[in-house]
Coordinates of C-alpha atoms in Angstrom, one line a residue:
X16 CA 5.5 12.6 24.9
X17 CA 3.7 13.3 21.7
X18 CA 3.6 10.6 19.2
X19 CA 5.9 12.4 16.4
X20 CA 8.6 13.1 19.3
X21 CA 8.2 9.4 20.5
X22 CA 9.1 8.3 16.6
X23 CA 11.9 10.5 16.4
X24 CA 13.5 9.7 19.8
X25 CA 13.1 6.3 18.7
X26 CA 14.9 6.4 15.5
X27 CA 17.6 8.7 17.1
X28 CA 18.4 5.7 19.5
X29 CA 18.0 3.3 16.7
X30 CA 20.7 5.2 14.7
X31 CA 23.4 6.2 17.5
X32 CA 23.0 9.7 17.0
X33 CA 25.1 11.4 19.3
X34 CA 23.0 14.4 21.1
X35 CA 25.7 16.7 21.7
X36 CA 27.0 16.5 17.7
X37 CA 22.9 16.7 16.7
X38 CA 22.8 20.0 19.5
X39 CA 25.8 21.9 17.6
X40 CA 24.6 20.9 13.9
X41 CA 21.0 22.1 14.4
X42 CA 21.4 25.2 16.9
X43 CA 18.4 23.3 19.3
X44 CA 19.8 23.6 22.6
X45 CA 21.8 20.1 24.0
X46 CA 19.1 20.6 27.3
X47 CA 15.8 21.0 25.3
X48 CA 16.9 17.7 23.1
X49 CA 17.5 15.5 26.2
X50 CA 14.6 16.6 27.7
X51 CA 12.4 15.7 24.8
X52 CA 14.4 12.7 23.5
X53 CA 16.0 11.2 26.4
X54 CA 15.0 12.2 29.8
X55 CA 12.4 9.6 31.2
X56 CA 11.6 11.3 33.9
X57 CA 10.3 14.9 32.3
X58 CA 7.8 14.6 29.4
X59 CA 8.9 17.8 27.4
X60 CA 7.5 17.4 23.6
X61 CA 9.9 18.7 21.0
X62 CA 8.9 22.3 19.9
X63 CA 7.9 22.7 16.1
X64 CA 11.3 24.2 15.6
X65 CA 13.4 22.1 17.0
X66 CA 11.4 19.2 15.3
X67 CA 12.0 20.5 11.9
X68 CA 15.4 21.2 12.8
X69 CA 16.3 17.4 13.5
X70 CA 14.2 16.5 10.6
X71 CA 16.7 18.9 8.1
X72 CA 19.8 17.8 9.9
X73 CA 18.6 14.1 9.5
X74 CA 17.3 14.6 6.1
X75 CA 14.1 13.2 6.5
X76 CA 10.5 14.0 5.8
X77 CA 8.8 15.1 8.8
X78 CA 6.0 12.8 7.6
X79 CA 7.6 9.7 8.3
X80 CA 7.0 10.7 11.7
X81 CA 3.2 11.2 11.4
X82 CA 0.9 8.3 12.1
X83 CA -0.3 6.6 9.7
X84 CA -4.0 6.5 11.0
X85 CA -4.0 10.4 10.9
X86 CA -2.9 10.2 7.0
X87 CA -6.4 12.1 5.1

């Protein structure tokens, strides 16, 4: 799992977002977001999409889910 879909599953589970309510809201299929956010067992990376998608619906800069040591 990529670092930015690492942060965001993180702060999904931090937060109690439901995955099913996110799924509907955002269009990103219920499947392809538990794969990437919640399914130990496959190491699917969000899609850049789907990524942005969560980001909108969350309303949150994508960059907070950049590393810091990659910041120019």
């Amino acid at each position: 799992m990529d670092g930015a879909t690492k942060q965001i599953s993180e702060y999904i589970r931090k937060k109690g977002f439901n995955l099913s309510e996110i799924s509907r809201k955002t269009g990103v299929p219920y499947m392809a977001l538990y794969d990437s956010l919640s399914n130990d067992k496959r190491d699917r990376d969000l899609r850049v999409d789907e990524f942005l998608a969560l980001c909108k619906h969350l309303e949150i800069d994508p960059m907070e889910f950049y590393p810091a040591d990659k910041v120019g």
